[in-house]
Amino acid sequence: MKVNLRKATAQDIPVLVDIYERAYLGGYSACFDKYGAVTPQDFWWVQSEKEVYLLEVNRRPIGLVIIGKDEGRLVVEELIGEAGSGRPSPLRAGGEAETLIHRVYTFLSRKFQEERQDLLLLRAAESNSFALSLAHRFAFTFSNALVVMSRNLSGKIPVEIPEGYNIRQAGLEDVTHIARMSQECLEDPFKPEDIRKFLTRPSHRGFLAVHVGEASAPKGFLAGSTGEYPVGFLLVQVRDGQVGEMVVGVREYHRGKGLGKALGNLGLNFLSRRHVSRVFTTHWALNPLAERFTRRLGFTPERVYMYFEKQL
């Protein structure tokens, strides 16, 4: 059996798209950060930002590897090593599959070591049996999981704002407030410049939840002339055609009062008015609060990406 992992070229893009789509069948892609089927244009983009390799067995393409970076660290963002549904595998069970796993691991460990990385980081969807087999065979350690939740939209949803709170559309003057609250509420907070760009796009909206009165004002927040101060936010957008995405954050002191649900339902109505039929959001599996909140809004799990690491 001849195994070859080589840098993908422009001529390989149709094959790469076919391999990727048969493995995922649509839905949210963490590698491409989009919802729905990937296209040749997506691979043109990803090849300019990340390293893409084609995996061949006996000169037949059966998989791919995509390596990106996260805060300066290399990450195996995609590792597909099987032909996928609807096509027979060129591998016989047992020895050949084990050999392929060993060859791919050797390639990855050498690549990371050449880049002076002492930790091999791997992300794999829960349905990716090849990547999970590699992680198990070489005793990778599970570190976290990214959970993709989604729901369909149909009709307007009642928005019940708790007494003592107001929700208004956010403007550029609110960028600092949203950035600060994202630092407190989210595991991956937003930078002020990203929020500023977000609020200027026509298919995007930001909303700010405020509380009236100074008795429970968060430390460091100064109330305005009306005694209002920010306690929560919503960022919602139409993307990937007719798919929506939203992020909700509420300061800890003001949780459990229905404010987060009001913001979430406001976002769902915003997307519904723009004829979005499906909306998604993501959270880390080690964040049970986010899991409970999204389920209360009617979201259900769609896909889970697991993160593994191994010391080299």
PDB file of C-alpha atoms in Angstrom:
ATOM      1  CA  MET A   1       0.000   0.000   0.000  1.00  0.00           C
ATOM      2  CA  LYS A   2       1.433   3.359  -1.043  1.00  0.00           C
ATOM      3  CA  VAL A   3       0.379   6.319   1.156  1.00  0.00           C
ATOM      4  CA  ASN A   4       1.084   9.857   0.014  1.00  0.00           C
ATOM      5  CA  LEU A   5       0.308  13.205   1.662  1.00  0.00           C
ATOM      6  CA  ARG A   6       1.091  16.108  -0.642  1.00  0.00           C
ATOM      7  CA  LYS A   7       0.363  19.816  -0.801  1.00  0.00           C
ATOM      8  CA  ALA A   8      -2.919  20.352  -2.623  1.00  0.00           C
ATOM      9  CA  THR A   9      -2.920  22.394  -5.815  1.00  0.00           C
ATOM     10  CA  ALA A  10      -5.565  24.409  -7.630  1.00  0.00           C
ATOM     11  CA  GLN A  11      -6.235  21.382  -9.830  1.00  0.00           C
ATOM     12  CA  ASP A  12      -7.167  19.363  -6.724  1.00  0.00           C
ATOM     13  CA  ILE A  13      -9.966  21.697  -5.606  1.00  0.00           C
ATOM     14  CA  PRO A  14     -12.877  19.728  -7.169  1.00  0.00           C
ATOM     15  CA  VAL A  15     -11.606  16.579  -5.442  1.00  0.00           C
ATOM     16  CA  LEU A  16     -11.176  18.420  -2.120  1.00  0.00           C
ATOM     17  CA  VAL A  17     -14.725  19.779  -2.288  1.00  0.00           C
ATOM     18  CA  ASP A  18     -16.080  16.302  -3.050  1.00  0.00           C
ATOM     19  CA  ILE A  19     -14.194  14.686  -0.150  1.00  0.00           C
ATOM     20  CA  TYR A  20     -15.228  17.398   2.289  1.00  0.00           C
ATOM     21  CA  GLU A  21     -18.905  17.414   1.330  1.00  0.00           C
ATOM     22  CA  ARG A  22     -19.243  13.633   1.496  1.00  0.00           C
ATOM     23  CA  ALA A  23     -17.750  13.729   4.976  1.00  0.00           C
ATOM     24  CA  TYR A  24     -19.920  16.559   6.329  1.00  0.00           C
ATOM     25  CA  LEU A  25     -23.088  16.729   4.199  1.00  0.00           C
ATOM     26  CA  GLY A  26     -23.544  20.439   4.903  1.00  0.00           C
ATOM     27  CA  GLY A  27     -24.236  22.089   8.245  1.00  0.00           C
ATOM     28  CA  TYR A  28     -21.788  24.361  10.036  1.00  0.00           C
ATOM     29  CA  SER A  29     -18.114  24.052   9.130  1.00  0.00           C
ATOM     30  CA  ALA A  30     -15.679  25.233  11.810  1.00  0.00           C
ATOM     31  CA  CYS A  31     -12.791  25.190   9.344  1.00  0.00           C
ATOM     32  CA  PHE A  32     -14.514  27.483   6.842  1.00  0.00           C
ATOM     33  CA  ASP A  33     -16.649  29.262   9.444  1.00  0.00           C
ATOM     34  CA  LYS A  34     -19.734  28.980   7.272  1.00  0.00           C
ATOM     35  CA  TYR A  35     -23.053  27.180   7.235  1.00  0.00           C
ATOM     36  CA  GLY A  36     -23.978  24.955   4.330  1.00  0.00           C
ATOM     37  CA  ALA A  37     -22.089  23.261   1.523  1.00  0.00           C
ATOM     38  CA  VAL A  38     -18.525  24.352   0.834  1.00  0.00           C
ATOM     39  CA  THR A  39     -17.667  25.524  -2.676  1.00  0.00           C
ATOM     40  CA  PRO A  40     -14.518  25.764  -4.812  1.00  0.00           C
ATOM     41  CA  GLN A  41     -14.350  29.443  -3.814  1.00  0.00           C
ATOM     42  CA  ASP A  42     -14.168  28.407  -0.153  1.00  0.00           C
ATOM     43  CA  PHE A  43     -11.171  26.211  -0.874  1.00  0.00           C
ATOM     44  CA  TRP A  44      -9.524  28.991  -2.857  1.00  0.00           C
ATOM     45  CA  TRP A  45      -9.803  31.121   0.275  1.00  0.00           C
ATOM     46  CA  VAL A  46      -8.700  28.479   2.752  1.00  0.00           C
ATOM     47  CA  GLN A  47      -5.631  27.592   0.687  1.00  0.00           C
ATOM     48  CA  SER A  48      -4.489  31.203   0.952  1.00  0.00           C
ATOM     49  CA  GLU A  49      -4.848  31.156   4.746  1.00  0.00           C
ATOM     50  CA  LYS A  50      -4.031  27.570   5.757  1.00  0.00           C
ATOM     51  CA  GLU A  51      -2.046  24.547   4.613  1.00  0.00           C
ATOM     52  CA  VAL A  52      -4.097  21.983   2.689  1.00  0.00           C
ATOM     53  CA  TYR A  53      -2.853  18.479   1.922  1.00  0.00           C
ATOM     54  CA  LEU A  54      -4.405  15.724  -0.162  1.00  0.00           C
ATOM     55  CA  LEU A  55      -4.251  12.193   1.243  1.00  0.00           C
ATOM     56  CA  GLU A  56      -3.798   9.463  -1.378  1.00  0.00           C
ATOM     57  CA  VAL A  57      -3.663   5.693  -1.127  1.00  0.00           C
ATOM     58  CA  ASN A  58      -2.269   3.907  -4.162  1.00  0.00           C
ATOM     59  CA  ARG A  59      -2.588   7.232  -6.054  1.00  0.00           C
ATOM     60  CA  ARG A  60      -6.272   7.461  -5.255  1.00  0.00           C
ATOM     61  CA  PRO A  61      -7.449  10.520  -3.224  1.00  0.00           C
ATOM     62  CA  ILE A  62      -9.330   9.435  -0.118  1.00  0.00           C
ATOM     63  CA  GLY A  63      -8.902  12.282   2.364  1.00  0.00           C
ATOM     64  CA  LEU A  64      -7.389  15.609   3.270  1.00  0.00           C
ATOM     65  CA  VAL A  65      -5.585  17.508   6.007  1.00  0.00           C
ATOM     66  CA  ILE A  66      -6.052  21.215   6.747  1.00  0.00           C
ATOM     67  CA  ILE A  67      -3.640  22.876   9.183  1.00  0.00           C
ATOM     68  CA  GLY A  68      -4.346  26.362  10.512  1.00  0.00           C
ATOM     69  CA  LYS A  69      -3.160  28.545  13.369  1.00  0.00           C
ATOM     70  CA  ASP A  70      -4.767  29.669  16.601  1.00  0.00           C
ATOM     71  CA  GLU A  71      -2.898  32.411  18.465  1.00  0.00           C
ATOM     72  CA  GLY A  72       0.372  31.294  16.910  1.00  0.00           C
ATOM     73  CA  ARG A  73      -0.168  27.580  17.546  1.00  0.00           C
ATOM     74  CA  LEU A  74      -0.617  25.079  14.723  1.00  0.00           C
ATOM     75  CA  VAL A  75      -3.937  23.203  14.776  1.00  0.00           C
ATOM     76  CA  VAL A  76      -5.041  20.281  12.616  1.00  0.00           C
ATOM     77  CA  GLU A  77      -8.432  21.759  11.770  1.00  0.00           C
ATOM     78  CA  GLU A  78      -9.541  18.944   9.490  1.00  0.00           C
ATOM     79  CA  LEU A  79      -8.354  15.352   9.158  1.00  0.00           C
ATOM     80  CA  ILE A  80     -10.457  13.277   6.798  1.00  0.00           C
ATOM     81  CA  GLY A  81      -9.014   9.868   6.007  1.00  0.00           C
ATOM     82  CA  GLU A  82     -11.862   7.904   4.499  1.00  0.00           C
ATOM     83  CA  ALA A  83     -13.668   8.109   1.201  1.00  0.00           C
ATOM     84  CA  GLY A  84     -16.939   8.943   2.909  1.00  0.00           C
ATOM     85  CA  SER A  85     -20.463   7.735   2.316  1.00  0.00           C
ATOM     86  CA  GLY A  86     -21.474   6.446  -1.085  1.00  0.00           C
ATOM     87  CA  ARG A  87     -18.005   5.290  -2.173  1.00  0.00           C
ATOM     88  CA  PRO A  88     -16.176   2.087  -1.219  1.00  0.00           C
ATOM     89  CA  SER A  89     -12.936   2.508   0.735  1.00  0.00           C
ATOM     90  CA  PRO A  90      -9.705   1.378  -0.970  1.00  0.00           C
ATOM     91  CA  LEU A  91      -8.523   0.043   2.397  1.00  0.00           C
ATOM     92  CA  ARG A  92      -9.010  -3.472   3.638  1.00  0.00           C
ATOM     93  CA  ALA A  93      -9.994  -3.745   7.281  1.00  0.00           C
ATOM     94  CA  GLY A  94      -7.275  -4.318   9.842  1.00  0.00           C
ATOM     95  CA  GLY A  95      -3.650  -3.911   8.837  1.00  0.00           C
ATOM     96  CA  GLU A  96      -4.044  -1.415   5.997  1.00  0.00           C
ATOM     97  CA  ALA A  97      -6.236   0.951   7.992  1.00  0.00           C
ATOM     98  CA  GLU A  98      -3.764   0.752  10.907  1.00  0.00           C
ATOM     99  CA  THR A  99      -0.868   1.483   8.554  1.00  0.00           C
ATOM    100  CA  LEU A 100      -2.647   4.533   7.167  1.00  0.00           C
ATOM    101  CA  ILE A 101      -3.266   5.899  10.671  1.00  0.00           C
ATOM    102  CA  HIS A 102       0.421   5.444  11.524  1.00  0.00           C
ATOM    103  CA  ARG A 103       1.568   7.175   8.334  1.00  0.00           C
ATOM    104  CA  VAL A 104      -0.712  10.156   8.891  1.00  0.00           C
ATOM    105  CA  TYR A 105       0.346  10.505  12.527  1.00  0.00           C
ATOM    106  CA  THR A 106       4.021  10.375  11.528  1.00  0.00           C
ATOM    107  CA  PHE A 107       3.419  13.120   8.968  1.00  0.00           C
ATOM    108  CA  LEU A 108       1.596  15.342  11.472  1.00  0.00           C
ATOM    109  CA  SER A 109       4.067  14.896  14.319  1.00  0.00           C
ATOM    110  CA  ARG A 110       6.992  15.634  11.999  1.00  0.00           C
ATOM    111  CA  LYS A 111       5.227  18.717  10.641  1.00  0.00           C
ATOM    112  CA  PHE A 112       4.580  20.104  14.122  1.00  0.00           C
ATOM    113  CA  GLN A 113       8.106  19.385  15.293  1.00  0.00           C
ATOM    114  CA  GLU A 114       9.568  21.141  12.252  1.00  0.00           C
ATOM    115  CA  GLU A 115       7.519  24.189  13.216  1.00  0.00           C
ATOM    116  CA  ARG A 116       8.876  23.957  16.796  1.00  0.00           C
ATOM    117  CA  GLN A 117       5.491  23.026  18.236  1.00  0.00           C
ATOM    118  CA  ASP A 118       5.640  20.815  21.334  1.00  0.00           C
ATOM    119  CA  LEU A 119       1.899  20.078  21.357  1.00  0.00           C
ATOM    120  CA  LEU A 120       0.016  18.382  18.528  1.00  0.00           C
ATOM    121  CA  LEU A 121      -3.488  19.898  18.487  1.00  0.00           C
ATOM    122  CA  LEU A 122      -6.284  18.112  16.641  1.00  0.00           C
ATOM    123  CA  ARG A 123      -9.919  19.031  16.046  1.00  0.00           C
ATOM    124  CA  ALA A 124     -12.365  16.364  14.869  1.00  0.00           C
ATOM    125  CA  ALA A 125     -16.106  16.218  14.385  1.00  0.00           C
ATOM    126  CA  GLU A 126     -17.771  13.513  16.473  1.00  0.00           C
ATOM    127  CA  SER A 127     -18.721  11.687  13.247  1.00  0.00           C
ATOM    128  CA  ASN A 128     -15.109  11.590  11.997  1.00  0.00           C
ATOM    129  CA  SER A 129     -14.151   7.995  12.781  1.00  0.00           C
ATOM    130  CA  PHE A 130     -10.715   8.231  11.159  1.00  0.00           C
ATOM    131  CA  ALA A 131      -9.550  11.240  13.196  1.00  0.00           C
ATOM    132  CA  LEU A 132     -11.029   9.791  16.388  1.00  0.00           C
ATOM    133  CA  SER A 133      -9.248   6.486  15.740  1.00  0.00           C
ATOM    134  CA  LEU A 134      -5.955   8.325  15.346  1.00  0.00           C
ATOM    135  CA  ALA A 135      -6.527  10.248  18.582  1.00  0.00           C
ATOM    136  CA  HIS A 136      -7.343   7.006  20.413  1.00  0.00           C
ATOM    137  CA  ARG A 137      -4.474   5.001  18.910  1.00  0.00           C
ATOM    138  CA  PHE A 138      -1.849   7.560  19.933  1.00  0.00           C
ATOM    139  CA  ALA A 139      -3.366   8.431  23.323  1.00  0.00           C
ATOM    140  CA  PHE A 140      -4.333  12.037  22.691  1.00  0.00           C
ATOM    141  CA  THR A 141      -5.902  13.893  25.610  1.00  0.00           C
ATOM    142  CA  PHE A 142      -9.383  15.354  25.236  1.00  0.00           C
ATOM    143  CA  SER A 143      -9.354  19.091  26.041  1.00  0.00           C
ATOM    144  CA  ASN A 144     -12.742  20.532  25.067  1.00  0.00           C
ATOM    145  CA  ALA A 145     -15.550  20.389  22.526  1.00  0.00           C
ATOM    146  CA  LEU A 146     -17.293  23.001  20.406  1.00  0.00           C
ATOM    147  CA  VAL A 147     -21.047  22.362  20.265  1.00  0.00           C
ATOM    148  CA  VAL A 148     -23.025  23.640  17.273  1.00  0.00           C
ATOM    149  CA  MET A 149     -26.700  24.283  18.102  1.00  0.00           C
ATOM    150  CA  SER A 150     -29.363  25.207  15.560  1.00  0.00           C
ATOM    151  CA  ARG A 151     -33.101  25.671  15.132  1.00  0.00           C
ATOM    152  CA  ASN A 152     -35.638  26.459  12.450  1.00  0.00           C
ATOM    153  CA  LEU A 153     -37.579  29.721  12.420  1.00  0.00           C
ATOM    154  CA  SER A 154     -41.285  30.064  11.766  1.00  0.00           C
ATOM    155  CA  GLY A 155     -43.315  33.056  12.857  1.00  0.00           C
ATOM    156  CA  LYS A 156     -42.902  35.771  15.455  1.00  0.00           C
ATOM    157  CA  ILE A 157     -41.874  34.884  19.020  1.00  0.00           C
ATOM    158  CA  PRO A 158     -43.139  36.898  22.022  1.00  0.00           C
ATOM    159  CA  VAL A 159     -40.449  39.049  23.659  1.00  0.00           C
ATOM    160  CA  GLU A 160     -41.045  39.612  27.378  1.00  0.00           C
ATOM    161  CA  ILE A 161     -38.648  42.183  28.807  1.00  0.00           C
ATOM    162  CA  PRO A 162     -38.278  41.896  32.614  1.00  0.00           C
ATOM    163  CA  GLU A 163     -39.466  44.804  34.731  1.00  0.00           C
ATOM    164  CA  GLY A 164     -36.783  47.408  35.334  1.00  0.00           C
ATOM    165  CA  TYR A 165     -34.957  46.695  32.066  1.00  0.00           C
ATOM    166  CA  ASN A 166     -35.024  48.146  28.579  1.00  0.00           C
ATOM    167  CA  ILE A 167     -33.572  46.879  25.302  1.00  0.00           C
ATOM    168  CA  ARG A 168     -32.568  49.236  22.512  1.00  0.00           C
ATOM    169  CA  GLN A 169     -30.595  49.013  19.291  1.00  0.00           C
ATOM    170  CA  ALA A 170     -26.872  49.501  19.853  1.00  0.00           C
ATOM    171  CA  GLY A 171     -24.892  52.222  18.111  1.00  0.00           C
ATOM    172  CA  LEU A 172     -21.213  52.954  17.691  1.00  0.00           C
ATOM    173  CA  GLU A 173     -21.270  54.805  20.997  1.00  0.00           C
ATOM    174  CA  ASP A 174     -21.944  51.450  22.678  1.00  0.00           C
ATOM    175  CA  VAL A 175     -18.887  49.614  21.300  1.00  0.00           C
ATOM    176  CA  THR A 176     -16.911  49.992  24.529  1.00  0.00           C
ATOM    177  CA  HIS A 177     -19.812  48.691  26.640  1.00  0.00           C
ATOM    178  CA  ILE A 178     -20.316  45.616  24.430  1.00  0.00           C
ATOM    179  CA  ALA A 179     -16.587  44.864  24.295  1.00  0.00           C
ATOM    180  CA  ARG A 180     -16.326  45.043  28.075  1.00  0.00           C
ATOM    181  CA  MET A 181     -19.355  42.834  28.651  1.00  0.00           C
ATOM    182  CA  SER A 182     -18.072  40.307  26.115  1.00  0.00           C
ATOM    183  CA  GLN A 183     -14.904  40.069  28.189  1.00  0.00           C
ATOM    184  CA  GLU A 184     -17.009  39.197  31.227  1.00  0.00           C
ATOM    185  CA  CYS A 185     -19.585  36.940  29.565  1.00  0.00           C
ATOM    186  CA  LEU A 186     -17.845  35.066  26.733  1.00  0.00           C
ATOM    187  CA  GLU A 187     -14.978  32.614  26.553  1.00  0.00           C
ATOM    188  CA  ASP A 188     -13.945  34.160  23.231  1.00  0.00           C
ATOM    189  CA  PRO A 189     -14.572  37.907  23.718  1.00  0.00           C
ATOM    190  CA  PHE A 190     -14.832  40.410  20.886  1.00  0.00           C
ATOM    191  CA  LYS A 191     -12.326  43.134  20.127  1.00  0.00           C
ATOM    192  CA  PRO A 192     -13.721  46.699  19.981  1.00  0.00           C
ATOM    193  CA  GLU A 193     -12.665  47.093  16.346  1.00  0.00           C
ATOM    194  CA  ASP A 194     -14.558  43.920  15.373  1.00  0.00           C
ATOM    195  CA  ILE A 195     -17.712  45.142  17.136  1.00  0.00           C
ATOM    196  CA  ARG A 196     -17.424  48.507  15.382  1.00  0.00           C
ATOM    197  CA  LYS A 197     -17.238  46.802  11.977  1.00  0.00           C
ATOM    198  CA  PHE A 198     -20.117  44.506  12.919  1.00  0.00           C
ATOM    199  CA  LEU A 199     -22.462  47.381  13.788  1.00  0.00           C
ATOM    200  CA  THR A 200     -21.865  49.138  10.449  1.00  0.00           C
ATOM    201  CA  ARG A 201     -22.971  46.214   8.261  1.00  0.00           C
ATOM    202  CA  PRO A 202     -26.566  46.306   6.964  1.00  0.00           C
ATOM    203  CA  SER A 203     -27.277  42.602   7.609  1.00  0.00           C
ATOM    204  CA  HIS A 204     -25.992  42.867  11.190  1.00  0.00           C
ATOM    205  CA  ARG A 205     -27.590  44.325  14.300  1.00  0.00           C
ATOM    206  CA  GLY A 206     -26.534  44.934  17.842  1.00  0.00           C
ATOM    207  CA  PHE A 207     -28.870  45.437  20.806  1.00  0.00           C
ATOM    208  CA  LEU A 208     -28.099  46.684  24.295  1.00  0.00           C
ATOM    209  CA  ALA A 209     -29.995  45.736  27.463  1.00  0.00           C
ATOM    210  CA  VAL A 210     -29.926  48.382  30.186  1.00  0.00           C
ATOM    211  CA  HIS A 211     -31.088  48.483  33.787  1.00  0.00           C
ATOM    212  CA  VAL A 212     -32.467  51.584  35.488  1.00  0.00           C
ATOM    213  CA  GLY A 213     -31.124  52.509  38.928  1.00  0.00           C
ATOM    214  CA  GLU A 214     -27.717  52.630  40.562  1.00  0.00           C
ATOM    215  CA  ALA A 215     -28.196  50.298  43.542  1.00  0.00           C
ATOM    216  CA  SER A 216     -27.011  47.213  41.657  1.00  0.00           C
ATOM    217  CA  ALA A 217     -24.725  48.921  39.157  1.00  0.00           C
ATOM    218  CA  PRO A 218     -21.694  46.823  38.225  1.00  0.00           C
ATOM    219  CA  LYS A 219     -18.453  48.123  39.624  1.00  0.00           C
ATOM    220  CA  GLY A 220     -16.802  50.474  37.162  1.00  0.00           C
ATOM    221  CA  PHE A 221     -19.946  51.232  35.186  1.00  0.00           C
ATOM    222  CA  LEU A 222     -21.139  54.806  35.423  1.00  0.00           C
ATOM    223  CA  ALA A 223     -24.858  55.344  34.964  1.00  0.00           C
ATOM    224  CA  GLY A 224     -25.968  57.945  32.450  1.00  0.00           C
ATOM    225  CA  SER A 225     -28.158  60.932  33.137  1.00  0.00           C
ATOM    226  CA  THR A 226     -31.206  58.681  33.205  1.00  0.00           C
ATOM    227  CA  GLY A 227     -29.598  56.237  35.654  1.00  0.00           C
ATOM    228  CA  GLU A 228     -29.324  53.536  32.983  1.00  0.00           C
ATOM    229  CA  TYR A 229     -26.300  51.241  32.670  1.00  0.00           C
ATOM    230  CA  PRO A 230     -25.598  48.318  30.291  1.00  0.00           C
ATOM    231  CA  VAL A 231     -26.162  44.788  31.577  1.00  0.00           C
ATOM    232  CA  GLY A 232     -26.476  42.667  28.426  1.00  0.00           C
ATOM    233  CA  PHE A 233     -26.082  42.622  24.669  1.00  0.00           C
ATOM    234  CA  LEU A 234     -27.131  40.806  21.513  1.00  0.00           C
ATOM    235  CA  LEU A 235     -25.179  40.594  18.253  1.00  0.00           C
ATOM    236  CA  VAL A 236     -27.169  39.033  15.416  1.00  0.00           C
ATOM    237  CA  GLN A 237     -26.420  38.649  11.716  1.00  0.00           C
ATOM    238  CA  VAL A 238     -27.668  37.158   8.468  1.00  0.00           C
ATOM    239  CA  ARG A 239     -24.918  35.093   6.846  1.00  0.00           C
ATOM    240  CA  ASP A 240     -24.286  32.254   4.406  1.00  0.00           C
ATOM    241  CA  GLY A 241     -27.340  33.121   2.341  1.00  0.00           C
ATOM    242  CA  GLN A 242     -30.449  32.499   4.427  1.00  0.00           C
ATOM    243  CA  VAL A 243     -28.819  31.382   7.670  1.00  0.00           C
ATOM    244  CA  GLY A 244     -28.557  33.441  10.841  1.00  0.00           C
ATOM    245  CA  GLU A 245     -26.115  33.560  13.744  1.00  0.00           C
ATOM    246  CA  MET A 246     -26.344  35.338  17.077  1.00  0.00           C
ATOM    247  CA  VAL A 247     -24.426  35.872  20.311  1.00  0.00           C
ATOM    248  CA  VAL A 248     -26.027  36.840  23.630  1.00  0.00           C
ATOM    249  CA  GLY A 249     -24.259  37.988  26.779  1.00  0.00           C
ATOM    250  CA  VAL A 250     -25.734  39.004  30.159  1.00  0.00           C
ATOM    251  CA  ARG A 251     -23.754  40.134  33.183  1.00  0.00           C
ATOM    252  CA  GLU A 252     -23.769  37.554  35.964  1.00  0.00           C
ATOM    253  CA  TYR A 253     -25.722  39.648  38.497  1.00  0.00           C
ATOM    254  CA  HIS A 254     -28.629  40.047  36.051  1.00  0.00           C
ATOM    255  CA  ARG A 255     -28.947  36.442  34.900  1.00  0.00           C
ATOM    256  CA  GLY A 256     -31.885  34.247  35.773  1.00  0.00           C
ATOM    257  CA  LYS A 257     -34.452  37.049  35.350  1.00  0.00           C
ATOM    258  CA  GLY A 258     -35.458  36.390  31.738  1.00  0.00           C
ATOM    259  CA  LEU A 259     -33.280  39.079  30.195  1.00  0.00           C
ATOM    260  CA  GLY A 260     -31.156  36.647  28.172  1.00  0.00           C
ATOM    261  CA  LYS A 261     -34.266  34.957  26.804  1.00  0.00           C
ATOM    262  CA  ALA A 262     -35.721  38.341  25.831  1.00  0.00           C
ATOM    263  CA  LEU A 263     -32.532  39.227  23.948  1.00  0.00           C
ATOM    264  CA  GLY A 264     -32.435  35.811  22.280  1.00  0.00           C
ATOM    265  CA  ASN A 265     -36.051  35.965  21.133  1.00  0.00           C
ATOM    266  CA  LEU A 266     -35.479  39.498  19.859  1.00  0.00           C
ATOM    267  CA  GLY A 267     -32.626  38.138  17.740  1.00  0.00           C
ATOM    268  CA  LEU A 268     -34.754  35.285  16.411  1.00  0.00           C
ATOM    269  CA  ASN A 269     -37.466  37.747  15.388  1.00  0.00           C
ATOM    270  CA  PHE A 270     -34.902  39.970  13.671  1.00  0.00           C
ATOM    271  CA  LEU A 271     -33.746  37.003  11.580  1.00  0.00           C
ATOM    272  CA  SER A 272     -37.284  35.814  10.880  1.00  0.00           C
ATOM    273  CA  ARG A 273     -38.238  39.241   9.488  1.00  0.00           C
ATOM    274  CA  ARG A 274     -35.350  38.880   7.062  1.00  0.00           C
ATOM    275  CA  HIS A 275     -36.680  35.535   5.836  1.00  0.00           C
ATOM    276  CA  VAL A 276     -33.981  33.463   7.532  1.00  0.00           C
ATOM    277  CA  SER A 277     -35.198  29.894   7.915  1.00  0.00           C
ATOM    278  CA  ARG A 278     -32.443  28.520  10.132  1.00  0.00           C
ATOM    279  CA  VAL A 279     -30.229  30.003  12.827  1.00  0.00           C
ATOM    280  CA  PHE A 280     -27.204  28.574  14.622  1.00  0.00           C
ATOM    281  CA  THR A 281     -24.925  29.350  17.530  1.00  0.00           C
ATOM    282  CA  THR A 282     -21.898  27.686  19.106  1.00  0.00           C
ATOM    283  CA  HIS A 283     -20.570  27.216  22.622  1.00  0.00           C
ATOM    284  CA  TRP A 284     -17.919  25.215  24.422  1.00  0.00           C
ATOM    285  CA  ALA A 285     -19.061  21.953  25.981  1.00  0.00           C
ATOM    286  CA  LEU A 286     -17.497  22.888  29.311  1.00  0.00           C
ATOM    287  CA  ASN A 287     -19.948  25.805  29.542  1.00  0.00           C
ATOM    288  CA  PRO A 288     -23.191  24.236  30.858  1.00  0.00           C
ATOM    289  CA  LEU A 289     -24.807  27.667  31.260  1.00  0.00           C
ATOM    290  CA  ALA A 290     -24.656  28.247  27.501  1.00  0.00           C
ATOM    291  CA  GLU A 291     -26.051  24.770  26.868  1.00  0.00           C
ATOM    292  CA  ARG A 292     -29.097  25.370  29.090  1.00  0.00           C
ATOM    293  CA  PHE A 293     -29.687  28.843  27.682  1.00  0.00           C
ATOM    294  CA  THR A 294     -29.673  27.812  24.022  1.00  0.00           C
ATOM    295  CA  ARG A 295     -31.974  24.887  24.732  1.00  0.00           C
ATOM    296  CA  ARG A 296     -34.452  27.258  26.389  1.00  0.00           C
ATOM    297  CA  LEU A 297     -34.478  29.207  23.127  1.00  0.00           C
ATOM    298  CA  GLY A 298     -35.409  26.056  21.198  1.00  0.00           C
ATOM    299  CA  PHE A 299     -31.969  25.139  19.850  1.00  0.00           C
ATOM    300  CA  THR A 300     -30.874  21.515  19.570  1.00  0.00           C
ATOM    301  CA  PRO A 301     -27.374  20.053  19.045  1.00  0.00           C
ATOM    302  CA  GLU A 302     -26.416  19.672  15.393  1.00  0.00           C
ATOM    303  CA  ARG A 303     -22.687  18.903  15.422  1.00  0.00           C
ATOM    304  CA  VAL A 304     -19.887  18.566  17.965  1.00  0.00           C
ATOM    305  CA  TYR A 305     -16.226  19.290  17.278  1.00  0.00           C
ATOM    306  CA  MET A 306     -13.875  17.641  19.763  1.00  0.00           C
ATOM    307  CA  TYR A 307     -10.429  19.000  20.562  1.00  0.00           C
ATOM    308  CA  PHE A 308      -7.499  16.728  21.393  1.00  0.00           C
ATOM    309  CA  GLU A 309      -3.849  17.335  22.191  1.00  0.00           C
ATOM    310  CA  LYS A 310      -0.703  15.266  22.526  1.00  0.00           C
ATOM    311  CA  GLN A 311       2.709  16.259  23.884  1.00  0.00           C
ATOM    312  CA  LEU A 312       5.467  15.689  21.326  1.00  0.00           C
TER     313      LEU A 312
END
